[in-house]
Structures are given as C-alpha cells and as structure tokens.
GROMACS .gro file of C-alpha atoms in nm:
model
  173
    1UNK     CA    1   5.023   4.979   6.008
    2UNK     CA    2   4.826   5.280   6.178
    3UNK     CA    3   4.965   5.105   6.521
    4UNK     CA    4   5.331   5.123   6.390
    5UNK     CA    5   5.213   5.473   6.280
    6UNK     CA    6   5.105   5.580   6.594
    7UNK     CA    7   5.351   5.431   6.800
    8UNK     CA    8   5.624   5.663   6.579
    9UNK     CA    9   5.381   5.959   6.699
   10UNK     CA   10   5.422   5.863   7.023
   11UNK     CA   11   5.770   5.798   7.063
   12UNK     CA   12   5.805   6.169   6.885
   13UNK     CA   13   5.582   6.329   7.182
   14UNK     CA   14   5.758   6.173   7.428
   15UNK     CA   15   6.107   6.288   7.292
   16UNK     CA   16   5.982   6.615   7.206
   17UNK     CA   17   5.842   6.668   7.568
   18UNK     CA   18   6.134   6.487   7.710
   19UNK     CA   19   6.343   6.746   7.535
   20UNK     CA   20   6.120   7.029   7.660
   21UNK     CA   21   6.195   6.879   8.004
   22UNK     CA   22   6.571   6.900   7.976
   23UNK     CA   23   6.590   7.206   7.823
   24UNK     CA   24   6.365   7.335   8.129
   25UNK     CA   25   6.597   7.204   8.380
   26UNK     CA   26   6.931   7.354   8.209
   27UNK     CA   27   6.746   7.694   8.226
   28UNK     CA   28   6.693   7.589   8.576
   29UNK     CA   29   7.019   7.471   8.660
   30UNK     CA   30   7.183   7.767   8.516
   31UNK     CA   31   6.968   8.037   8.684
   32UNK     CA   32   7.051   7.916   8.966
   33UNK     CA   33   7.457   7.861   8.958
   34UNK     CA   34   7.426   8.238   8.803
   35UNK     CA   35   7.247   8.363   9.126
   36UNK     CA   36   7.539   8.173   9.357
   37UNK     CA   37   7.820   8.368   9.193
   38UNK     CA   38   7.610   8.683   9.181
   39UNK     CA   39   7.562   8.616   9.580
   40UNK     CA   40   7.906   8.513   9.695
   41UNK     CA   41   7.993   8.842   9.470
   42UNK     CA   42   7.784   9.089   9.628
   43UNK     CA   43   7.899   8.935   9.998
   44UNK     CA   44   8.272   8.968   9.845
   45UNK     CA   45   8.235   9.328   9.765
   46UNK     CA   46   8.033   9.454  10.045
   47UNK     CA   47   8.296   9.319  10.307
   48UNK     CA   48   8.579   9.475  10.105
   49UNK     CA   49   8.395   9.789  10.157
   50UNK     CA   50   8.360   9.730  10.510
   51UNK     CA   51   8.736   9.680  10.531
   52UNK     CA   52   8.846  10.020  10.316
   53UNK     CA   53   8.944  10.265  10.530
   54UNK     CA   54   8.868  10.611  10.392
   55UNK     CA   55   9.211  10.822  10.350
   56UNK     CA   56   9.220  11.177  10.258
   57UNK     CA   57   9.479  11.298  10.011
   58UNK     CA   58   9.754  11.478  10.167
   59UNK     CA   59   9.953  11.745  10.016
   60UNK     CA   60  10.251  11.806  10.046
   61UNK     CA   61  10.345  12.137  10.100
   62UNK     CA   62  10.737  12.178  10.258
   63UNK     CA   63  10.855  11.942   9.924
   64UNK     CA   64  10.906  12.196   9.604
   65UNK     CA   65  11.086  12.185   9.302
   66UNK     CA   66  11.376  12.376   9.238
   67UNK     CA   67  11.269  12.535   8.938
   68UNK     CA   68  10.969  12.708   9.202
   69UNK     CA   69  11.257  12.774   9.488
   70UNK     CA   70  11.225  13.163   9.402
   71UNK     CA   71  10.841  13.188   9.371
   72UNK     CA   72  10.729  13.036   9.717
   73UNK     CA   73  10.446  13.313   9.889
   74UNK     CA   74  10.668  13.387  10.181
   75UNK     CA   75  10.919  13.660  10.234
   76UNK     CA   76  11.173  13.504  10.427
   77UNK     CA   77  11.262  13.177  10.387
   78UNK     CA   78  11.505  12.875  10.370
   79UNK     CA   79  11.515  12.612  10.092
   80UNK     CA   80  11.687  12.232  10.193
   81UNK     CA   81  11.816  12.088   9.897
   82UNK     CA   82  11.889  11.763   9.940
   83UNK     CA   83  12.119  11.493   9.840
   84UNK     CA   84  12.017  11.157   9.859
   85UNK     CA   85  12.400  11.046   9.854
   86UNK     CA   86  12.475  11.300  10.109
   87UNK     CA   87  12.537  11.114  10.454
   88UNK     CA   88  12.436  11.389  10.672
   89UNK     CA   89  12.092  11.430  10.539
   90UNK     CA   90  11.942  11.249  10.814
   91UNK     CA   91  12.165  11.546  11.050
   92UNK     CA   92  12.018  11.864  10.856
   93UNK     CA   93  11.655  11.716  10.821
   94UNK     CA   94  11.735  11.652  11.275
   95UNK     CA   95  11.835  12.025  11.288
   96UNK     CA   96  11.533  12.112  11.042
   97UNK     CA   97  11.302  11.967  11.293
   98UNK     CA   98  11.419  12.127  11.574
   99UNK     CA   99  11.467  12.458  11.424
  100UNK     CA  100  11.083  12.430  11.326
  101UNK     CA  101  10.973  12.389  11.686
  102UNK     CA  102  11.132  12.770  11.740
  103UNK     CA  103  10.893  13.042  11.811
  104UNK     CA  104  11.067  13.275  11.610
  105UNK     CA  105  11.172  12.986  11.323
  106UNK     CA  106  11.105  13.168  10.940
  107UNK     CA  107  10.911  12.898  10.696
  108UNK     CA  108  11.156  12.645  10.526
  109UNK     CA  109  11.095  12.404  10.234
  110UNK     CA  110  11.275  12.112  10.124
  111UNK     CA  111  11.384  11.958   9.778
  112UNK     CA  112  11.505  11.674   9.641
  113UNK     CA  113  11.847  11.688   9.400
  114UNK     CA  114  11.782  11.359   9.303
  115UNK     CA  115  11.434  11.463   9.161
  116UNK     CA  116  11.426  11.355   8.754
  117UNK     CA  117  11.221  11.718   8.745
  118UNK     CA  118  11.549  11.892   8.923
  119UNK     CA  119  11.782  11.701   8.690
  120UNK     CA  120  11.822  12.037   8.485
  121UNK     CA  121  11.985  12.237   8.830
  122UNK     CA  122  12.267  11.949   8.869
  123UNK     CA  123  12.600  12.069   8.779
  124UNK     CA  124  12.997  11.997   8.822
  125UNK     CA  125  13.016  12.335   8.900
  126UNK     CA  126  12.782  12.542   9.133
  127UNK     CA  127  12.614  12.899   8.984
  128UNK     CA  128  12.411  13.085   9.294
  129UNK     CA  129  12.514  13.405   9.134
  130UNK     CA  130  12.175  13.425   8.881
  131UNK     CA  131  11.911  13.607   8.738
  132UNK     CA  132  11.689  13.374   8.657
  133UNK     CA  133  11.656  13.025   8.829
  134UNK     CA  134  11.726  12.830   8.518
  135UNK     CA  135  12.095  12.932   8.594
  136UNK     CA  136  12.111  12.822   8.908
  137UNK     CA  137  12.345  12.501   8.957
  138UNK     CA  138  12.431  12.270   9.241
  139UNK     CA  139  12.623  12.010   9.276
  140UNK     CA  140  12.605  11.862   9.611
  141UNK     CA  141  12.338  11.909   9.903
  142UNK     CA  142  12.276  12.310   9.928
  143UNK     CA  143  12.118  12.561  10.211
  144UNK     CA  144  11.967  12.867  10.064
  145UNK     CA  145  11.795  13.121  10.229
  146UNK     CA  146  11.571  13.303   9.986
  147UNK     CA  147  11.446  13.678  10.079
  148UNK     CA  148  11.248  13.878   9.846
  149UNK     CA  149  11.284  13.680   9.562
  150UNK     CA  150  11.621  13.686   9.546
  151UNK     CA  151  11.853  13.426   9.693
  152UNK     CA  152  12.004  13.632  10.013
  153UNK     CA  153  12.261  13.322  10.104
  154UNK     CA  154  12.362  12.964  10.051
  155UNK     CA  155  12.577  12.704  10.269
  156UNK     CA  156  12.705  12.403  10.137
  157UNK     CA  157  12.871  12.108  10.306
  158UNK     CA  158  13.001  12.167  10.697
  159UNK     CA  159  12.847  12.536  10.649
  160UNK     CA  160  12.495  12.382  10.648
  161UNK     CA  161  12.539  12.182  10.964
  162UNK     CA  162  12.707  12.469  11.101
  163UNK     CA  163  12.485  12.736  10.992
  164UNK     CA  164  12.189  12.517  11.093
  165UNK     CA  165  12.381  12.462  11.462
  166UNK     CA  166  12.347  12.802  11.492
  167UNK     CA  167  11.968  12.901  11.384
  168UNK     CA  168  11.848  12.604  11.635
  169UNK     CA  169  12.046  12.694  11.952
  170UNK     CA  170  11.838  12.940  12.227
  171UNK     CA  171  11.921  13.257  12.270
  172UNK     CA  172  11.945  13.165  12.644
  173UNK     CA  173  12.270  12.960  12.582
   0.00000   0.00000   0.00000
C-alpha cells in the first residue's frame, strides 16, 4: 500500500512540475511572438516617418468670401467673382494672371459663387446699388472694383473680358 501511495505522490510531482514546465514555455512562447509584432511595428512606423514629407500649411490669401468683399486692408482693389458654370472662367482667371505681372497692377482677390458660405449673395436679380453687403446680389460671374469701402464699379458678362482686355494691355500699344 505505501508503494501504491507513493507512486500517486509521484505521478502528482511529475504532473505538477510538468505543468510548471508548460506553463513556463507559454510565458515563453508568448513573450516572444509579443516582441516580433512590437519589432516589425517599430520598423513599420519608423520608415513611414522616413517617407513623410514635411508640408507647411498654406494660406490662402487672393480666395475671400463675399460677405468680407468690402472689408479687405487695401484701398484699391478688384474682387473676381466667379462662376463655376461660367465658360469663360478659365479666360478672366488668363487675363487675371497677366494683369498681376503689371508693375502698376492694384491687388485683386477672387471668390467663388458657388461657395455654400456665398449661397446668401445669389440672386435672379443683381443689387450692386447697397449699403451694406448683405444686400448685395449676383447672379452670374461679376467684376467689382472696390475703392474705399465702397464698391466704385462692377462688369458682368462680355464687360469683364472686355474691361479686363483693357487693364492688361501696355501702355506702349
């Protein structure tokens, strides 16, 4: 009897300590797949790093609203209002360019019609005759030259083109 006894003691030492033994190795195992990932991770998102190019914010200062197209710090200038629909945008923003090349060329700022924060200046019927912007209304693309505050003039349709013909030619011509 004390063999069967002690052969039941043994048989529990060597399962406990075989148990020890696995849990050991799982530990093992385990530390080690956790370090992998933690290493191909690290390598991952140091060469991403590497990659990323740093890029400055640029602001943009020629686009405005319409509800600033009075308030802008200059004196003198124009405001292009454009119409995305409007098949001679790609025309004015040509004569734009070259007119800002000038020597003599006052500042000029664009803005967009289509703009959901502009949505409150589109009309069926135009208004340039205002007091205060929130009456102003446009219904198509719209050149207006802004002095002192105040909207000085405004050219819509061929007028723009023509009006923008004009500022751009050289006074040599």
């Amino acid at each position: 009897m004390a063999k069967k006894n002690n052969a039941k003691i043994k048989k529990a030492n060597i399962s406990n300590e075989d148990e020890f033994g696995k849990l050991i190795k799982l530990i093992i195992v385990v530390t080690v797949i956790f370090l992998l990932f933690y290493g191909i991770t690290f390598l991952v998102n140091r060469e991403k790093e590497e990659e990323e190019n740093e890029t400055t914010a640029e602001i943009q200062y020629d686009n405005i609203l319409i509800g600033d197209l009075l308030t802008q710090p200059n004196d003198e200038y124009y405001v292009m209002i454009y119409d995305n629909d409007d098949y001679n945008k790609v025309v004015y923003q040509t004569y734009l360019s070259m007119y800002k090349s000038k020597e003599d060329a006052i500042r000029y700022y664009t803005a967009d019609l289509d703009n959901p924060f502009n949505s409150s200046f589109v009309s069926e019927n135009e208004n340039f005759d205002i007091e205060d912007i929130k009456d102003l209304k446009l219904t198509t693309s719209t050149l207006i030259k802004v002095k002192d505050g105040k909207i000085e003039k405004y050219y819509l349709g061929d007028k723009i083109k023509e009006h923008l013909k004009e500022i751009t030619k050289d006074e040599e011509e």
